């Protein structure tokens, strides 16, 4: 059986890192036929919307996509291509597993946690007005239904993956209604899962706690903006943005992507680390039930990282993207 998967190469380092991922998955025997679709700044430059309808249709049809990072055209009043993708397809869960990797030096070892970010609401709802010249209002959207559905996803995920604790994160003291609704939805759903330890903590406490001792966390559930920031903080715990994978998941539809952006400072130089998108590709294989292929690729990655000879600059090595990619393929 061959799976058809939508591929959005993206902007900046996107084509380099998605290209590397496609090569490695092919070498691992992944039965994928890519359907290449436009998105981001490059789509805009071809006269399309930053998140074109044809791309959304392709993902809807295939039910699964892999994407590189997308830039959003500046100054045109455009909704971010990523926000549009997540809202249009209701990919309401940002799933970001954060784990230490062998051979990757970082402040902590043995980090193994999951950040779950509500992807469709919060301050990213895009409701912003200039009410009088120079005075802007940005509204934070927080519906009970959105809180309930991601809480359900979080508990089902914890049960399926053997995770023992979920921490819901909030700023309820300053946003009692918006953040209060999110925490209450979590508690409502949580009542059905007494076997999972449940706690709520302020965003400040979670940020400090992660810096001091990440092992105290298992699954962290956050609203959109908080999740965006805490994801990058967590990437910093395990070696940086070059190594953390992710996915945007809705009901029976998912788009896999790294946490990082287009990295304009290194785009086109052949030095970007493909690992974050590659590990997103492994999550995608697992999502499709292809655990054997995902594990093969992960084993090859671990061997290359442990040997330390062909690792990219962000991890302290000297290899370019292609050298790393070839090393993983060789190992496969
Ligand atoms: P960024 O993640 O692109 O870069 C931050 C730093 O991390 C840079 O120094 C970059 O070189 C480094 N970095 C990122 N990925 C790397 C990789 N794979 N290998 C080695 N180094 C890597 O964040 P920034 O600069 O804030 O955003 C740049 C653009 O990306 C913006 O237009 C932003 O809107 C967009 N963006 C898109 C995202 C997406 O499509 N999911 C997510 C985040 C940002």
mmCIF file of C-alpha atoms and ligand atoms in Angstrom:
data_model
loop_
_atom_site.group_PDB
_atom_site.id
_atom_site.type_symbol
_atom_site.label_atom_id
_atom_site.label_comp_id
_atom_site.label_asym_id
_atom_site.label_seq_id
_atom_site.Cartn_x
_atom_site.Cartn_y
_atom_site.Cartn_z
ATOM 1 C CA UNK A 1 0.000 0.000 0.000
ATOM 2 C CA UNK A 2 1.203 3.503 -0.838
ATOM 3 C CA UNK A 3 0.162 6.536 1.180
ATOM 4 C CA UNK A 4 -0.366 9.867 -0.480
ATOM 5 C CA UNK A 5 0.951 12.672 1.752
ATOM 6 C CA UNK A 6 0.727 16.419 1.140
ATOM 7 C CA UNK A 7 4.170 18.030 1.233
ATOM 8 C CA UNK A 8 4.548 21.775 1.749
ATOM 9 C CA UNK A 9 8.247 22.536 1.453
ATOM 10 C CA UNK A 10 7.879 25.973 2.997
ATOM 11 C CA UNK A 11 10.189 28.962 3.065
ATOM 12 C CA UNK A 12 13.761 29.700 4.162
ATOM 13 C CA UNK A 13 15.380 26.423 5.241
ATOM 14 C CA UNK A 14 12.085 24.601 4.518
ATOM 15 C CA UNK A 15 13.045 23.080 1.137
ATOM 16 C CA UNK A 16 16.426 21.925 2.536
ATOM 17 C CA UNK A 17 15.015 20.202 5.629
ATOM 18 C CA UNK A 18 11.889 18.726 4.027
ATOM 19 C CA UNK A 19 13.997 17.514 1.075
ATOM 20 C CA UNK A 20 16.366 15.746 3.481
ATOM 21 C CA UNK A 21 13.427 14.200 5.327
ATOM 22 C CA UNK A 22 11.795 12.914 2.141
ATOM 23 C CA UNK A 23 15.099 11.315 1.067
ATOM 24 C CA UNK A 24 15.585 9.592 4.418
ATOM 25 C CA UNK A 25 12.011 8.319 4.651
ATOM 26 C CA UNK A 26 12.328 6.921 1.151
ATOM 27 C CA UNK A 27 15.598 5.208 2.059
ATOM 28 C CA UNK A 28 13.837 3.684 5.082
ATOM 29 C CA UNK A 29 11.220 2.186 2.787
ATOM 30 C CA UNK A 30 8.332 4.491 3.679
ATOM 31 C CA UNK A 31 5.624 3.816 1.073
ATOM 32 C CA UNK A 32 4.846 7.489 0.449
ATOM 33 C CA UNK A 33 3.817 9.307 -2.676
ATOM 34 C CA UNK A 34 4.270 13.042 -2.050
ATOM 35 C CA UNK A 35 1.726 15.552 -3.305
ATOM 36 C CA UNK A 36 3.702 18.813 -3.406
ATOM 37 C CA UNK A 37 1.634 21.889 -2.609
ATOM 38 C CA UNK A 38 2.410 25.602 -2.232
ATOM 39 C CA UNK A 39 2.322 27.567 1.029
ATOM 40 C CA UNK A 40 3.803 30.578 2.816
ATOM 41 C CA UNK A 41 5.830 33.438 1.370
ATOM 42 C CA UNK A 42 6.780 31.425 -1.724
ATOM 43 C CA UNK A 43 3.092 30.799 -2.533
ATOM 44 C CA UNK A 44 2.390 34.500 -2.101
ATOM 45 C CA UNK A 45 5.174 35.331 -4.555
ATOM 46 C CA UNK A 46 3.419 33.078 -7.119
ATOM 47 C CA UNK A 47 0.254 35.177 -6.712
ATOM 48 C CA UNK A 48 -1.480 32.766 -4.299
ATOM 49 C CA UNK A 49 -2.785 33.162 -0.757
ATOM 50 C CA UNK A 50 -0.159 32.353 1.895
ATOM 51 C CA UNK A 51 -2.257 29.262 2.728
ATOM 52 C CA UNK A 52 -3.864 28.431 -0.641
ATOM 53 C CA UNK A 53 -7.206 26.636 -0.875
ATOM 54 C CA UNK A 54 -5.629 23.937 -3.101
ATOM 55 C CA UNK A 55 -3.202 23.076 -0.323
ATOM 56 C CA UNK A 56 -5.959 22.858 2.276
ATOM 57 C CA UNK A 57 -7.972 20.651 -0.101
ATOM 58 C CA UNK A 58 -5.012 18.364 -0.647
ATOM 59 C CA UNK A 59 -4.506 17.903 3.105
ATOM 60 C CA UNK A 60 -8.223 17.303 3.627
ATOM 61 C CA UNK A 61 -8.146 14.633 0.925
ATOM 62 C CA UNK A 62 -4.976 12.908 2.101
ATOM 63 C CA UNK A 63 -5.678 13.374 5.839
ATOM 64 C CA UNK A 64 -1.979 13.828 6.478
ATOM 65 C CA UNK A 65 0.670 16.366 5.543
ATOM 66 C CA UNK A 66 4.302 17.227 6.215
ATOM 67 C CA UNK A 67 5.328 20.839 6.083
ATOM 68 C CA UNK A 68 8.378 22.994 6.363
ATOM 69 C CA UNK A 69 8.232 26.353 8.138
ATOM 70 C CA UNK A 70 6.254 29.128 6.487
ATOM 71 C CA UNK A 71 6.920 32.843 6.355
ATOM 72 C CA UNK A 72 4.039 35.290 6.302
ATOM 73 C CA UNK A 73 4.161 38.205 3.833
ATOM 74 C CA UNK A 74 4.816 41.426 5.713
ATOM 75 C CA UNK A 75 2.571 44.466 5.762
ATOM 76 C CA UNK A 76 -0.252 43.057 3.616
ATOM 77 C CA UNK A 77 -2.728 42.456 6.438
ATOM 78 C CA UNK A 78 -2.398 38.682 5.927
ATOM 79 C CA UNK A 79 -3.313 36.119 8.491
ATOM 80 C CA UNK A 80 -0.289 33.970 9.289
ATOM 81 C CA UNK A 81 -0.215 30.971 6.941
ATOM 82 C CA UNK A 82 0.261 28.676 9.938
ATOM 83 C CA UNK A 83 -2.620 30.166 11.895
ATOM 84 C CA UNK A 84 -4.815 29.871 8.771
ATOM 85 C CA UNK A 85 -3.842 26.211 8.312
ATOM 86 C CA UNK A 86 -4.582 25.328 11.932
ATOM 87 C CA UNK A 87 -7.874 27.218 12.022
ATOM 88 C CA UNK A 88 -9.203 26.154 8.605
ATOM 89 C CA UNK A 89 -8.555 22.455 9.214
ATOM 90 C CA UNK A 90 -9.294 22.700 12.940
ATOM 91 C CA UNK A 91 -5.929 21.175 13.793
ATOM 92 C CA UNK A 92 -6.598 22.072 17.377
ATOM 93 C CA UNK A 93 -3.744 20.252 19.112
ATOM 94 C CA UNK A 94 -0.131 21.330 18.748
ATOM 95 C CA UNK A 95 1.667 18.115 19.790
ATOM 96 C CA UNK A 96 5.316 18.632 20.650
ATOM 97 C CA UNK A 97 7.219 15.791 22.286
ATOM 98 C CA UNK A 98 10.463 17.035 23.819
ATOM 99 C CA UNK A 99 13.117 14.433 24.561
ATOM 100 C CA UNK A 100 16.864 14.351 25.133
ATOM 101 C CA UNK A 101 18.798 12.738 22.309
ATOM 102 C CA UNK A 102 21.974 10.661 22.618
ATOM 103 C CA UNK A 103 25.127 12.610 21.889
ATOM 104 C CA UNK A 104 23.347 15.993 21.959
ATOM 105 C CA UNK A 105 24.846 18.117 24.706
ATOM 106 C CA UNK A 106 22.423 20.157 26.779
ATOM 107 C CA UNK A 107 21.981 21.323 30.353
ATOM 108 C CA UNK A 108 19.814 18.332 31.276
ATOM 109 C CA UNK A 109 19.782 14.657 30.461
ATOM 110 C CA UNK A 110 16.781 12.366 30.406
ATOM 111 C CA UNK A 111 14.258 15.070 29.504
ATOM 112 C CA UNK A 112 11.065 13.414 28.302
ATOM 113 C CA UNK A 113 7.935 15.530 28.249
ATOM 114 C CA UNK A 114 5.141 16.561 25.941
ATOM 115 C CA UNK A 115 3.911 20.081 25.269
ATOM 116 C CA UNK A 116 0.309 20.278 24.059
ATOM 117 C CA UNK A 117 -0.698 23.653 22.680
ATOM 118 C CA UNK A 118 -4.258 24.734 21.880
ATOM 119 C CA UNK A 119 -3.817 25.775 18.273
ATOM 120 C CA UNK A 120 -6.961 27.576 17.177
ATOM 121 C CA UNK A 121 -7.844 30.252 19.735
ATOM 122 C CA UNK A 122 -6.249 32.481 22.365
ATOM 123 C CA UNK A 123 -4.471 35.607 21.237
ATOM 124 C CA UNK A 124 -3.854 33.977 17.825
ATOM 125 C CA UNK A 125 -7.533 34.250 16.941
ATOM 126 C CA UNK A 126 -6.496 37.373 15.039
ATOM 127 C CA UNK A 127 -9.136 39.691 16.494
ATOM 128 C CA UNK A 128 -7.279 42.988 16.608
ATOM 129 C CA UNK A 129 -8.500 46.551 16.151
ATOM 130 C CA UNK A 130 -7.089 50.044 16.347
ATOM 131 C CA UNK A 131 -9.925 51.623 18.315
ATOM 132 C CA UNK A 132 -8.519 55.151 18.249
ATOM 133 C CA UNK A 133 -5.275 56.198 16.542
ATOM 134 C CA UNK A 134 -2.448 54.640 18.502
ATOM 135 C CA UNK A 135 -4.629 52.500 20.768
ATOM 136 C CA UNK A 136 -4.951 48.852 19.845
ATOM 137 C CA UNK A 137 -7.139 46.131 21.280
ATOM 138 C CA UNK A 138 -6.226 42.465 20.722
ATOM 139 C CA UNK A 139 -8.833 40.015 21.928
ATOM 140 C CA UNK A 140 -8.140 36.633 23.445
ATOM 141 C CA UNK A 141 -10.654 34.008 22.374
ATOM 142 C CA UNK A 142 -11.269 31.155 24.807
ATOM 143 C CA UNK A 143 -14.302 28.945 24.349
ATOM 144 C CA UNK A 144 -15.350 26.166 26.678
ATOM 145 C CA UNK A 145 -15.778 23.794 23.711
ATOM 146 C CA UNK A 146 -12.204 24.363 22.544
ATOM 147 C CA UNK A 147 -10.996 23.749 26.107
ATOM 148 C CA UNK A 148 -13.013 20.538 26.351
ATOM 149 C CA UNK A 149 -11.821 19.100 23.042
ATOM 150 C CA UNK A 150 -8.119 19.622 23.659
ATOM 151 C CA UNK A 151 -8.457 18.394 27.243
ATOM 152 C CA UNK A 152 -10.057 15.209 25.867
ATOM 153 C CA UNK A 153 -7.200 14.864 23.370
ATOM 154 C CA UNK A 154 -4.651 15.368 26.157
ATOM 155 C CA UNK A 155 -6.124 12.686 28.419
ATOM 156 C CA UNK A 156 -6.589 10.184 25.597
ATOM 157 C CA UNK A 157 -3.001 10.859 24.511
ATOM 158 C CA UNK A 158 -1.720 10.349 28.057
ATOM 159 C CA UNK A 159 -3.609 7.059 28.322
ATOM 160 C CA UNK A 160 -2.406 5.810 24.930
ATOM 161 C CA UNK A 161 1.239 6.751 25.519
ATOM 162 C CA UNK A 162 1.558 5.759 29.171
ATOM 163 C CA UNK A 163 1.985 9.320 30.416
ATOM 164 C CA UNK A 164 1.153 9.662 34.090
ATOM 165 C CA UNK A 165 0.569 13.360 34.744
ATOM 166 C CA UNK A 166 -0.903 16.406 33.000
ATOM 167 C CA UNK A 167 -0.185 19.957 34.125
ATOM 168 C CA UNK A 168 -2.597 22.579 32.837
ATOM 169 C CA UNK A 169 -0.997 25.985 32.627
ATOM 170 C CA UNK A 170 -2.751 29.340 33.122
ATOM 171 C CA UNK A 171 -2.706 33.003 34.177
ATOM 172 C CA UNK A 172 -6.048 32.771 35.932
ATOM 173 C CA UNK A 173 -5.206 35.516 38.404
ATOM 174 C CA UNK A 174 -5.132 38.134 35.619
ATOM 175 C CA UNK A 175 -7.474 36.464 33.103
ATOM 176 C CA UNK A 176 -10.038 34.767 35.362
ATOM 177 C CA UNK A 177 -12.595 34.214 32.610
ATOM 178 C CA UNK A 178 -10.481 33.202 29.585
ATOM 179 C CA UNK A 179 -7.952 31.125 31.516
ATOM 180 C CA UNK A 180 -10.525 30.062 34.098
ATOM 181 C CA UNK A 181 -12.647 28.490 31.335
ATOM 182 C CA UNK A 182 -9.625 26.557 30.029
ATOM 183 C CA UNK A 183 -8.759 25.172 33.475
ATOM 184 C CA UNK A 184 -12.393 24.326 34.220
ATOM 185 C CA UNK A 185 -12.706 22.432 30.936
ATOM 186 C CA UNK A 186 -9.564 20.498 31.877
ATOM 187 C CA UNK A 187 -11.023 19.636 35.291
ATOM 188 C CA UNK A 188 -14.360 18.583 33.774
ATOM 189 C CA UNK A 189 -12.722 16.125 31.384
ATOM 190 C CA UNK A 190 -10.123 15.143 33.969
ATOM 191 C CA UNK A 191 -12.876 13.796 36.261
ATOM 192 C CA UNK A 192 -13.253 10.917 33.770
ATOM 193 C CA UNK A 193 -9.550 9.991 34.055
ATOM 194 C CA UNK A 194 -8.792 9.393 37.746
ATOM 195 C CA UNK A 195 -5.739 7.276 36.810
ATOM 196 C CA UNK A 196 -3.877 10.319 35.459
ATOM 197 C CA UNK A 197 -2.387 12.747 37.992
ATOM 198 C CA UNK A 198 -3.708 16.248 37.312
ATOM 199 C CA UNK A 199 -2.411 19.605 38.420
ATOM 200 C CA UNK A 200 -2.824 23.237 37.461
ATOM 201 C CA UNK A 201 0.029 25.728 37.654
ATOM 202 C CA UNK A 202 0.625 29.316 36.638
ATOM 203 C CA UNK A 203 2.613 30.004 33.502
ATOM 204 C CA UNK A 204 5.308 31.674 35.619
ATOM 205 C CA UNK A 205 5.675 28.616 37.858
ATOM 206 C CA UNK A 206 5.862 26.296 34.863
ATOM 207 C CA UNK A 207 8.537 28.438 33.174
ATOM 208 C CA UNK A 208 10.671 28.522 36.313
ATOM 209 C CA UNK A 209 10.041 24.847 37.067
ATOM 210 C CA UNK A 210 11.174 23.841 33.573
ATOM 211 C CA UNK A 211 14.393 25.806 33.944
ATOM 212 C CA UNK A 212 15.086 24.298 37.378
ATOM 213 C CA UNK A 213 14.019 20.691 36.963
ATOM 214 C CA UNK A 214 12.185 19.560 33.807
ATOM 215 C CA UNK A 215 11.800 16.031 35.187
ATOM 216 C CA UNK A 216 8.887 17.214 37.343
ATOM 217 C CA UNK A 217 6.747 17.556 34.178
ATOM 218 C CA UNK A 218 5.179 14.910 31.989
ATOM 219 C CA UNK A 219 2.463 16.448 29.773
ATOM 220 C CA UNK A 220 1.963 20.232 29.823
ATOM 221 C CA UNK A 221 -1.291 21.584 28.389
ATOM 222 C CA UNK A 222 -1.385 25.254 27.393
ATOM 223 C CA UNK A 223 -3.360 27.832 25.470
ATOM 224 C CA UNK A 224 -1.990 29.073 22.162
ATOM 225 C CA UNK A 225 0.467 31.863 23.016
ATOM 226 C CA UNK A 226 1.707 30.194 26.211
ATOM 227 C CA UNK A 227 2.268 26.984 24.258
ATOM 228 C CA UNK A 228 4.180 28.786 21.544
ATOM 229 C CA UNK A 229 6.621 30.260 24.058
ATOM 230 C CA UNK A 230 6.965 27.225 26.312
ATOM 231 C CA UNK A 231 7.637 24.980 23.265
ATOM 232 C CA UNK A 232 10.725 27.002 22.410
ATOM 233 C CA UNK A 233 11.816 27.040 26.047
ATOM 234 C CA UNK A 234 11.539 23.247 26.073
ATOM 235 C CA UNK A 235 13.507 23.009 22.817
ATOM 236 C CA UNK A 236 16.263 24.846 24.676
ATOM 237 C CA UNK A 237 16.316 22.065 27.283
ATOM 238 C CA UNK A 238 17.275 19.366 24.761
ATOM 239 C CA UNK A 239 19.618 21.002 22.268
ATOM 240 C CA UNK A 240 17.626 23.737 20.561
ATOM 241 C CA UNK A 241 15.126 24.287 17.770
ATOM 242 C CA UNK A 242 17.004 22.021 15.376
ATOM 243 C CA UNK A 243 15.923 18.861 17.204
ATOM 244 C CA UNK A 244 12.296 19.250 18.348
ATOM 245 C CA UNK A 245 9.510 17.751 16.218
ATOM 246 C CA UNK A 246 5.817 18.443 16.279
ATOM 247 C CA UNK A 247 2.424 18.032 14.710
ATOM 248 C CA UNK A 248 -0.838 19.901 14.348
ATOM 249 C CA UNK A 249 -3.566 17.377 14.942
ATOM 250 C CA UNK A 250 -7.336 17.530 14.547
ATOM 251 C CA UNK A 251 -9.950 14.813 14.371
ATOM 252 C CA UNK A 252 -8.506 12.234 11.937
ATOM 253 C CA UNK A 253 -6.329 14.812 10.164
ATOM 254 C CA UNK A 254 -2.781 15.909 10.957
ATOM 255 C CA UNK A 255 0.028 18.059 9.609
ATOM 256 C CA UNK A 256 3.519 17.343 10.882
ATOM 257 C CA UNK A 257 6.125 20.077 11.256
ATOM 258 C CA UNK A 258 9.078 21.146 13.357
ATOM 259 C CA UNK A 259 8.744 23.737 16.122
ATOM 260 C CA UNK A 260 11.304 25.989 14.425
ATOM 261 C CA UNK A 261 10.726 28.724 11.844
ATOM 262 C CA UNK A 262 12.246 29.551 8.467
ATOM 263 C CA UNK A 263 15.665 30.444 9.978
ATOM 264 C CA UNK A 264 16.337 33.247 7.467
ATOM 265 C CA UNK A 265 19.825 33.755 8.943
ATOM 266 C CA UNK A 266 21.021 30.375 7.603
ATOM 267 C CA UNK A 267 18.594 29.731 4.717
ATOM 268 C CA UNK A 268 20.178 28.488 1.486
ATOM 269 C CA UNK A 269 23.562 27.793 3.109
ATOM 270 C CA UNK A 270 23.102 24.035 3.425
ATOM 271 C CA UNK A 271 23.803 24.108 7.162
ATOM 272 C CA UNK A 272 20.305 23.734 8.670
ATOM 273 C CA UNK A 273 19.682 20.745 10.878
ATOM 274 C CA UNK A 274 17.027 18.548 9.207
ATOM 275 C CA UNK A 275 16.510 16.573 12.421
ATOM 276 C CA UNK A 276 13.444 18.428 13.728
ATOM 277 C CA UNK A 277 11.506 17.876 10.495
ATOM 278 C CA UNK A 278 12.896 14.351 10.194
ATOM 279 C CA UNK A 279 11.666 13.479 13.706
ATOM 280 C CA UNK A 280 8.321 15.058 12.739
ATOM 281 C CA UNK A 281 8.363 12.634 9.811
ATOM 282 C CA UNK A 282 8.892 9.778 12.294
ATOM 283 C CA UNK A 283 5.885 10.977 14.312
ATOM 284 C CA UNK A 284 3.954 10.992 11.042
ATOM 285 C CA UNK A 285 4.933 7.389 10.280
ATOM 286 C CA UNK A 286 3.776 6.381 13.775
ATOM 287 C CA UNK A 287 0.519 8.266 13.303
ATOM 288 C CA UNK A 288 -0.038 6.219 10.136
ATOM 289 C CA UNK A 289 0.679 3.017 12.031
ATOM 290 C CA UNK A 290 4.142 2.505 10.477
ATOM 291 C CA UNK A 291 5.974 2.069 13.776
ATOM 292 C CA UNK A 292 8.648 -0.183 12.305
ATOM 293 C CA UNK A 293 9.775 2.472 9.831
ATOM 294 C CA UNK A 294 9.661 5.211 12.484
ATOM 295 C CA UNK A 295 11.817 3.119 14.809
ATOM 296 C CA UNK A 296 14.301 2.250 12.047
ATOM 297 C CA UNK A 297 14.807 5.929 11.259
ATOM 298 C CA UNK A 298 15.100 6.877 14.926
ATOM 299 C CA UNK A 299 17.690 4.144 15.510
ATOM 300 C CA UNK A 300 19.729 5.395 12.558
ATOM 301 C CA UNK A 301 19.517 8.978 13.855
ATOM 302 C CA UNK A 302 20.656 7.918 17.326
ATOM 303 C CA UNK A 303 23.641 6.033 15.906
ATOM 304 C CA UNK A 304 24.720 9.061 13.857
ATOM 305 C CA UNK A 305 24.282 11.445 16.799
ATOM 306 C CA UNK A 306 26.131 9.167 19.210
ATOM 307 C CA UNK A 307 29.064 8.783 16.821
ATOM 308 C CA UNK A 308 29.167 12.587 16.652
ATOM 309 C CA UNK A 309 31.069 12.724 13.341
ATOM 310 C CA UNK A 310 28.351 14.009 11.043
ATOM 311 C CA UNK A 311 26.351 16.384 13.216
ATOM 312 C CA UNK A 312 25.313 19.875 12.213
ATOM 313 C CA UNK A 313 26.654 23.192 13.492
ATOM 314 C CA UNK A 314 23.786 23.919 15.888
ATOM 315 C CA UNK A 315 24.763 20.733 17.759
ATOM 316 C CA UNK A 316 28.442 21.612 17.883
ATOM 317 C CA UNK A 317 29.488 19.701 14.748
ATOM 318 C CA UNK A 318 30.694 20.812 11.339
ATOM 319 C CA UNK A 319 28.463 18.823 8.998
ATOM 320 C CA UNK A 320 26.088 20.429 6.534
ATOM 321 C CA UNK A 321 22.511 19.258 6.055
ATOM 322 C CA UNK A 322 23.496 16.927 3.229
ATOM 323 C CA UNK A 323 26.366 15.276 5.087
ATOM 324 C CA UNK A 324 24.058 14.544 8.034
ATOM 325 C CA UNK A 325 21.352 13.232 5.681
ATOM 326 C CA UNK A 326 23.803 10.961 3.863
ATOM 327 C CA UNK A 327 25.097 9.633 7.195
ATOM 328 C CA UNK A 328 21.580 8.674 8.311
ATOM 329 C CA UNK A 329 20.888 7.014 4.943
ATOM 330 C CA UNK A 330 24.191 5.144 5.143
ATOM 331 C CA UNK A 331 23.231 3.908 8.597
ATOM 332 C CA UNK A 332 19.816 2.779 7.338
HETATM 333 P P1 LIG B 1 13.478 30.476 13.752
HETATM 334 O O1 LIG B 1 13.042 29.235 14.442
HETATM 335 O O2 LIG B 1 13.339 30.494 12.282
HETATM 336 O O3 LIG B 1 15.029 30.740 14.091
HETATM 337 C C1 LIG B 1 15.515 30.974 15.403
HETATM 338 C C2 LIG B 1 16.991 30.573 15.492
HETATM 339 O O4 LIG B 1 17.109 29.156 15.453
HETATM 340 C C3 LIG B 1 17.820 31.083 14.310
HETATM 341 O O5 LIG B 1 19.092 31.443 14.788
HETATM 342 C C4 LIG B 1 17.924 29.894 13.383
HETATM 343 O O6 LIG B 1 19.081 29.867 12.585
HETATM 344 C C5 LIG B 1 17.923 28.725 14.376
HETATM 345 N N1 LIG B 1 17.331 27.520 13.767
HETATM 346 C C6 LIG B 1 15.996 27.315 13.567
HETATM 347 N N2 LIG B 1 15.822 26.130 12.973
HETATM 348 C C7 LIG B 1 17.047 25.583 12.800
HETATM 349 C C8 LIG B 1 17.511 24.360 12.216
HETATM 350 N N3 LIG B 1 16.678 23.439 11.708
HETATM 351 N N4 LIG B 1 18.856 24.126 12.193
HETATM 352 C C9 LIG B 1 19.708 25.024 12.706
HETATM 353 N N5 LIG B 1 19.321 26.204 13.269
HETATM 354 C C10 LIG B 1 18.008 26.473 13.305
HETATM 355 O O7 LIG B 1 12.691 31.686 14.412
HETATM 356 P P2 LIG B 1 12.507 33.184 13.921
HETATM 357 O O8 LIG B 1 13.787 33.720 13.400
HETATM 358 O O9 LIG B 1 11.856 33.859 15.059
HETATM 359 O O10 LIG B 1 11.442 33.127 12.747
HETATM 360 C C11 LIG B 1 11.777 33.243 11.368
HETATM 361 C C12 LIG B 1 10.496 33.150 10.546
HETATM 362 O O11 LIG B 1 9.894 31.863 10.712
HETATM 363 C C13 LIG B 1 9.409 34.183 10.892
HETATM 364 O O12 LIG B 1 8.881 34.673 9.688
HETATM 365 C C14 LIG B 1 8.350 33.383 11.612
HETATM 366 O O13 LIG B 1 7.067 33.903 11.439
HETATM 367 C C15 LIG B 1 8.480 32.019 10.940
HETATM 368 N N6 LIG B 1 8.061 30.906 11.797
HETATM 369 C C16 LIG B 1 7.356 29.899 11.198
HETATM 370 C C17 LIG B 1 6.985 28.808 11.926
HETATM 371 C C18 LIG B 1 6.253 27.716 11.238
HETATM 372 O O14 LIG B 1 6.073 27.726 10.036
HETATM 373 N N7 LIG B 1 5.778 26.720 11.975
HETATM 374 C C19 LIG B 1 7.318 28.665 13.364
HETATM 375 C C20 LIG B 1 8.099 29.757 13.876
HETATM 376 C C21 LIG B 1 8.452 30.838 13.102
#
